[in-house]
Every structure is written in structure tokens, then in C-alpha cells.
Amino acid sequence: MEINAISISSKTAPVEIRQLFAFSGDEQADFYKKAFSDVKISQCVILSTCNRCEIYFDGAFSTVRAMEKLFCDFKNVSIQNAKKYINVFTGESAINHLLKVACGIDSVVLGEDEILRQIKDSYQCAHSFGAVGFEFNTIFKMAIMSAKKIKTLTGLSKTPVSVGTLTANEVFKFPKENKNVLIIGITGKIGTITAKNILSRQGITLNGTSRFHNAANSPVFTGLNVNIRPFSERYSLINSADIIISATSSPHYTITKDEFLKNVRLKKPRLFIDLSVPPDIDSDINSVDMCRLFDIDYFKKLSEENNLIKRKEARSAESYIDGFKDNIIKELYYHDIVKSLPELNKAVNEKGLNRLFYSLRKLSDKEETEAVYRWIKLYLEEYKK
């Protein structure tokens, strides 16, 4: 297989090195032109994300060193300094690597789905530049389809590990069809991620508090149905809330048992989720009737348990990869065979079928002869039906 890949990823390089090799859209267009003219390849796909930059390209092994040099020269990085960060994959191992990346088992977060979208976008971008032909069309389309099947077969994407996703799941499990959720510190990083995860479902009324003036006008929440109020109004919002999430960086308690009992009149089941470090919800809230509190340690433990499940699923995914890789290679061979049929048909007509099989005996080894034998037997059985 004349396919190669050079890779710089979070597994081989720190972020300051990966940033040096990141590609913008305009840079990709320029790089494709240089790769075709300078390295003399005919197909190429650039995958550039925050955690990796990979270049897949066709050509004999001799093109790999030329592509490494072009990659480093294009980014104004010394190839001597870059070599220790670059992984090289060729032939079947390049297809195998692409499948692992597409499945998310080569990612920092095992089984992540985002990388599959990024591969699809990268392939489509390369296609728009005329940088792919039949072989890479086949490889990338089948790799994307295979990754989706593997994720379904293993459940690799169904086990959440991020705190934002785990928190959203606890919200969704709360035993009430329409839920009123309050996020204290909604404009912070964790609060924003949590809000977006929660709003992925219907039946959620989301309120948030912020200490910042005009936080409600933040472009982060454009298009999202979120009501953001001043931090000082948190207890009045808790009165109607079913789930209260604290995601602040405050050094003080945002909710205490005494203030809760003083200000909250409506008695009903409530779930409190404290994502702050240090904790900022009074743990005595747990002793209030119909109230339950989960802190960050609960989610860390749950994340660790889920990571163990993910690793098991990742091993299961790896067991499927060889089969899907073989299917891709078989499809490529089949295409070449089909292209050879007119010439093969002409040779058989001129030399006869017997000559073809005498040639097979002379040129093939035991395993190849056995494979042809099984194919002929199966074909004749099918023919007789």
C-alpha cells in the first residue's frame, strides 16, 4: 500500500511544539500545492487539531523523508529538532493508525467523537482542493464508516468521562420530566461547558448567576435559552430550582445550610452539585430534608471508573480494527483487479485458461494457491445454484 502518515500528537509533543505545526485553512491550500510540486505526490490529506497534526500522503517510502523536510521547512522549524516528535506510519500501519485515530482510541479522552468529525472535515477539505483520488477517497470514506461501526459495536462513545458530561447525566437522571436548573458561576469555564451539556436535552429551564455586569450579553450564550441573574439573587432562584450546580472559583461558600433554610421556602426534592475546588456548597446541605449533595470527588471517582470501562472498550475496538483495515485494503485491490479485467480477458482468450493456471502454479506460494483454490470452489458452488 502506497500510503504514508507523519504525525505529531499529544502523545509525542507538548502543546508548545504542536502549536508550531498547526495549519490554518489558507496554509493547507499552499501546502498541498508544494507537496504536489516538490515531493511529487498525487494524494494528500492534512489533519490539524489542537491535539495533533498529521499528514497522510501517497508515494513510495522514499517520499517520507522529503515530506518530513517539506513539513518542517513550511513551518520554519529545524528538522533536526522536530524529528524526535514525529511518528511515521507506512502502508498497512498508516491505515491502521487512521482507524485508531478515527475511533478516538488514540485521543487524550478515549473514544471522543469530535476527532471523527475533524477527520471528515479534513478529508472534505482535501477533496475540495483536488488533493485526493480514488485510493484516498476509498481509504477515508471507509475509515470514517468503519469508526462509526466500531463505536456502535463497542459502545466506546457511550461512557462519559468529562465532568461536564457526567454532571449533565446526573441532571437528566433527576426524577422529574421538566427540570429547573440553576448554575452558580455559569460564565466560568466549567459553568459554560456544563450549561451547554445540559441544554442538549429538551425539558430544561436553565438559570445562571454571575458576578459580572452584562454577563447576559456574553456571545458565549448567544442562541441559548439561558436566564442569567446577579449572584446576589441566587437564593431566590434556588427556591424554584430542582438542581443547583455551583461552578465558581470563589474562596467562600456560595450556599450555606443556614442561609438556605432562611431564604428558601418551597420544600421539594433538590439535587446540589458542587464542581468547585475548594468546595463552595456547605456539606451540611445533605442533612436538609429532601436535599442531596454530590461534590467534585464524586465525579472524579465516577470519571476514573468510567475511564476503566473506556480502556476495556478501547481494547475491544482494537480487536475490530484489523478486520476493517483488511476490508479497506481488499477494496483497493479489488479496484485494481477490475481495472485489469480487459487485459486479463484478452490474455485468456489468446493463451487459454489452462495457461493462466499453469502460471499460477509457477508464481504462487502454498497460501496463495490455497486461497485461489477456495475461491474457485466457492465460485463453482455459487454457479451451480
JSON list of N, CA, C and O in Angstrom, two decimals, residues 237-261:
[
{"chain": "A", "resi": 237, "resn": "LEU", "atom": "N", "xyz": [-33.52, 32.20, 43.28]},
{"chain": "A", "resi": 237, "resn": "LEU", "atom": "CA", "xyz": [-33.53, 31.27, 42.16]},
{"chain": "A", "resi": 237, "resn": "LEU", "atom": "C", "xyz": [-33.53, 29.82, 42.65]},
{"chain": "A", "resi": 237, "resn": "LEU", "atom": "O", "xyz": [-34.15, 28.94, 42.04]},
{"chain": "A", "resi": 238, "resn": "ILE", "atom": "N", "xyz": [-32.85, 29.56, 43.78]},
{"chain": "A", "resi": 238, "resn": "ILE", "atom": "CA", "xyz": [-32.85, 28.21, 44.36]},
{"chain": "A", "resi": 238, "resn": "ILE", "atom": "C", "xyz": [-34.25, 27.81, 44.78]},
{"chain": "A", "resi": 238, "resn": "ILE", "atom": "O", "xyz": [-34.63, 26.64, 44.71]},
{"chain": "A", "resi": 239, "resn": "ASN", "atom": "N", "xyz": [-35.06, 28.77, 45.18]},
{"chain": "A", "resi": 239, "resn": "ASN", "atom": "CA", "xyz": [-36.42, 28.47, 45.65]},
{"chain": "A", "resi": 239, "resn": "ASN", "atom": "C", "xyz": [-37.22, 27.69, 44.62]},
{"chain": "A", "resi": 239, "resn": "ASN", "atom": "O", "xyz": [-38.00, 26.80, 44.96]},
{"chain": "A", "resi": 240, "resn": "SER", "atom": "N", "xyz": [-37.02, 27.99, 43.33]},
{"chain": "A", "resi": 240, "resn": "SER", "atom": "CA", "xyz": [-37.77, 27.29, 42.28]},
{"chain": "A", "resi": 240, "resn": "SER", "atom": "C", "xyz": [-36.94, 26.19, 41.60]},
{"chain": "A", "resi": 240, "resn": "SER", "atom": "O", "xyz": [-37.47, 25.43, 40.79]},
{"chain": "A", "resi": 241, "resn": "ALA", "atom": "N", "xyz": [-35.66, 26.10, 41.93]},
{"chain": "A", "resi": 241, "resn": "ALA", "atom": "CA", "xyz": [-34.77, 25.15, 41.23]},
{"chain": "A", "resi": 241, "resn": "ALA", "atom": "C", "xyz": [-34.91, 23.73, 41.75]},
{"chain": "A", "resi": 241, "resn": "ALA", "atom": "O", "xyz": [-35.14, 23.50, 42.95]},
{"chain": "A", "resi": 242, "resn": "ASP", "atom": "N", "xyz": [-34.75, 22.77, 40.84]},
{"chain": "A", "resi": 242, "resn": "ASP", "atom": "CA", "xyz": [-34.69, 21.35, 41.21]},
{"chain": "A", "resi": 242, "resn": "ASP", "atom": "C", "xyz": [-33.24, 20.89, 41.38]},
{"chain": "A", "resi": 242, "resn": "ASP", "atom": "O", "xyz": [-32.94, 20.08, 42.25]},
{"chain": "A", "resi": 243, "resn": "ILE", "atom": "N", "xyz": [-32.37, 21.40, 40.53]},
{"chain": "A", "resi": 243, "resn": "ILE", "atom": "CA", "xyz": [-30.96, 21.04, 40.57]},
{"chain": "A", "resi": 243, "resn": "ILE", "atom": "C", "xyz": [-30.14, 22.32, 40.66]},
{"chain": "A", "resi": 243, "resn": "ILE", "atom": "O", "xyz": [-30.35, 23.25, 39.86]},
{"chain": "A", "resi": 244, "resn": "ILE", "atom": "N", "xyz": [-29.24, 22.37, 41.62]},
{"chain": "A", "resi": 244, "resn": "ILE", "atom": "CA", "xyz": [-28.40, 23.55, 41.82]},
{"chain": "A", "resi": 244, "resn": "ILE", "atom": "C", "xyz": [-26.95, 23.12, 41.64]},
{"chain": "A", "resi": 244, "resn": "ILE", "atom": "O", "xyz": [-26.46, 22.23, 42.35]},
{"chain": "A", "resi": 245, "resn": "ILE", "atom": "N", "xyz": [-26.25, 23.76, 40.70]},
{"chain": "A", "resi": 245, "resn": "ILE", "atom": "CA", "xyz": [-24.86, 23.42, 40.41]},
{"chain": "A", "resi": 245, "resn": "ILE", "atom": "C", "xyz": [-23.99, 24.63, 40.71]},
{"chain": "A", "resi": 245, "resn": "ILE", "atom": "O", "xyz": [-24.26, 25.73, 40.24]},
{"chain": "A", "resi": 246, "resn": "SER", "atom": "N", "xyz": [-22.96, 24.41, 41.51]},
{"chain": "A", "resi": 246, "resn": "SER", "atom": "CA", "xyz": [-22.02, 25.51, 41.79]},
{"chain": "A", "resi": 246, "resn": "SER", "atom": "C", "xyz": [-20.72, 25.23, 41.05]},
{"chain": "A", "resi": 246, "resn": "SER", "atom": "O", "xyz": [-20.11, 24.17, 41.20]},
{"chain": "A", "resi": 247, "resn": "ALA", "atom": "N", "xyz": [-20.31, 26.19, 40.20]},
{"chain": "A", "resi": 247, "resn": "ALA", "atom": "CA", "xyz": [-19.10, 26.03, 39.38]},
{"chain": "A", "resi": 247, "resn": "ALA", "atom": "C", "xyz": [-18.28, 27.31, 39.44]},
{"chain": "A", "resi": 247, "resn": "ALA", "atom": "O", "xyz": [-17.84, 27.83, 38.42]},
{"chain": "A", "resi": 248, "resn": "THR", "atom": "N", "xyz": [-18.08, 27.81, 40.65]},
{"chain": "A", "resi": 248, "resn": "THR", "atom": "CA", "xyz": [-17.36, 29.08, 40.81]},
{"chain": "A", "resi": 248, "resn": "THR", "atom": "C", "xyz": [-15.91, 28.82, 41.25]},
{"chain": "A", "resi": 248, "resn": "THR", "atom": "O", "xyz": [-15.52, 27.70, 41.55]},
{"chain": "A", "resi": 249, "resn": "SER", "atom": "N", "xyz": [-15.15, 29.89, 41.29]},
{"chain": "A", "resi": 249, "resn": "SER", "atom": "CA", "xyz": [-13.79, 29.83, 41.83]},
{"chain": "A", "resi": 249, "resn": "SER", "atom": "C", "xyz": [-13.72, 30.63, 43.12]},
{"chain": "A", "resi": 249, "resn": "SER", "atom": "O", "xyz": [-12.66, 31.11, 43.52]},
{"chain": "A", "resi": 250, "resn": "SER", "atom": "N", "xyz": [-14.86, 30.78, 43.77]},
{"chain": "A", "resi": 250, "resn": "SER", "atom": "CA", "xyz": [-14.96, 31.58, 44.98]},
{"chain": "A", "resi": 250, "resn": "SER", "atom": "C", "xyz": [-14.24, 30.90, 46.15]},
{"chain": "A", "resi": 250, "resn": "SER", "atom": "O", "xyz": [-14.36, 29.69, 46.34]},
{"chain": "A", "resi": 251, "resn": "PRO", "atom": "N", "xyz": [-13.51, 31.68, 46.97]},
{"chain": "A", "resi": 251, "resn": "PRO", "atom": "CA", "xyz": [-12.89, 31.11, 48.17]},
{"chain": "A", "resi": 251, "resn": "PRO", "atom": "C", "xyz": [-13.87, 30.97, 49.33]},
{"chain": "A", "resi": 251, "resn": "PRO", "atom": "O", "xyz": [-13.53, 30.44, 50.38]},
{"chain": "A", "resi": 252, "resn": "HIS", "atom": "N", "xyz": [-15.11, 31.46, 49.15]},
{"chain": "A", "resi": 252, "resn": "HIS", "atom": "CA", "xyz": [-16.12, 31.44, 50.20]},
{"chain": "A", "resi": 252, "resn": "HIS", "atom": "C", "xyz": [-17.28, 30.54, 49.77]},
{"chain": "A", "resi": 252, "resn": "HIS", "atom": "O", "xyz": [-17.47, 30.24, 48.59]},
{"chain": "A", "resi": 253, "resn": "TYR", "atom": "N", "xyz": [-18.08, 30.14, 50.75]},
{"chain": "A", "resi": 253, "resn": "TYR", "atom": "CA", "xyz": [-19.28, 29.35, 50.43]},
{"chain": "A", "resi": 253, "resn": "TYR", "atom": "C", "xyz": [-20.26, 30.19, 49.61]},
{"chain": "A", "resi": 253, "resn": "TYR", "atom": "O", "xyz": [-20.51, 31.36, 49.93]},
{"chain": "A", "resi": 254, "resn": "THR", "atom": "N", "xyz": [-20.80, 29.60, 48.58]},
{"chain": "A", "resi": 254, "resn": "THR", "atom": "CA", "xyz": [-21.86, 30.26, 47.82]},
{"chain": "A", "resi": 254, "resn": "THR", "atom": "C", "xyz": [-23.23, 29.91, 48.38]},
{"chain": "A", "resi": 254, "resn": "THR", "atom": "O", "xyz": [-24.18, 30.67, 48.23]},
{"chain": "A", "resi": 255, "resn": "ILE", "atom": "N", "xyz": [-23.31, 28.72, 49.02]},
{"chain": "A", "resi": 255, "resn": "ILE", "atom": "CA", "xyz": [-24.57, 28.28, 49.62]},
{"chain": "A", "resi": 255, "resn": "ILE", "atom": "C", "xyz": [-24.25, 27.67, 50.99]},
{"chain": "A", "resi": 255, "resn": "ILE", "atom": "O", "xyz": [-23.39, 26.80, 51.10]},
{"chain": "A", "resi": 256, "resn": "THR", "atom": "N", "xyz": [-24.93, 28.14, 52.02]},
{"chain": "A", "resi": 256, "resn": "THR", "atom": "CA", "xyz": [-24.80, 27.53, 53.35]},
{"chain": "A", "resi": 256, "resn": "THR", "atom": "C", "xyz": [-26.15, 26.99, 53.80]},
{"chain": "A", "resi": 256, "resn": "THR", "atom": "O", "xyz": [-27.21, 27.45, 53.34]},
{"chain": "A", "resi": 257, "resn": "LYS", "atom": "N", "xyz": [-26.10, 26.04, 54.71]},
{"chain": "A", "resi": 257, "resn": "LYS", "atom": "CA", "xyz": [-27.34, 25.45, 55.21]},
{"chain": "A", "resi": 257, "resn": "LYS", "atom": "C", "xyz": [-28.22, 26.50, 55.88]},
{"chain": "A", "resi": 257, "resn": "LYS", "atom": "O", "xyz": [-29.43, 26.55, 55.61]},
{"chain": "A", "resi": 258, "resn": "ASP", "atom": "N", "xyz": [-27.63, 27.34, 56.72]},
{"chain": "A", "resi": 258, "resn": "ASP", "atom": "CA", "xyz": [-28.43, 28.32, 57.46]},
{"chain": "A", "resi": 258, "resn": "ASP", "atom": "C", "xyz": [-29.12, 29.31, 56.53]},
{"chain": "A", "resi": 258, "resn": "ASP", "atom": "O", "xyz": [-30.32, 29.61, 56.69]},
{"chain": "A", "resi": 259, "resn": "GLU", "atom": "N", "xyz": [-28.38, 29.82, 55.52]},
{"chain": "A", "resi": 259, "resn": "GLU", "atom": "CA", "xyz": [-28.96, 30.78, 54.58]},
{"chain": "A", "resi": 259, "resn": "GLU", "atom": "C", "xyz": [-30.02, 30.11, 53.70]},
{"chain": "A", "resi": 259, "resn": "GLU", "atom": "O", "xyz": [-31.03, 30.73, 53.34]},
{"chain": "A", "resi": 260, "resn": "PHE", "atom": "N", "xyz": [-29.77, 28.87, 53.38]},
{"chain": "A", "resi": 260, "resn": "PHE", "atom": "CA", "xyz": [-30.75, 28.11, 52.59]},
{"chain": "A", "resi": 260, "resn": "PHE", "atom": "C", "xyz": [-32.07, 28.01, 53.35]},
{"chain": "A", "resi": 260, "resn": "PHE", "atom": "O", "xyz": [-33.15, 28.29, 52.80]},
{"chain": "A", "resi": 261, "resn": "LEU", "atom": "N", "xyz": [-32.01, 27.59, 54.62]},
{"chain": "A", "resi": 261, "resn": "LEU", "atom": "CA", "xyz": [-33.22, 27.42, 55.42]},
{"chain": "A", "resi": 261, "resn": "LEU", "atom": "C", "xyz": [-33.92, 28.75, 55.66]},
{"chain": "A", "resi": 261, "resn": "LEU", "atom": "O", "xyz": [-35.16, 28.82, 55.76]}
]
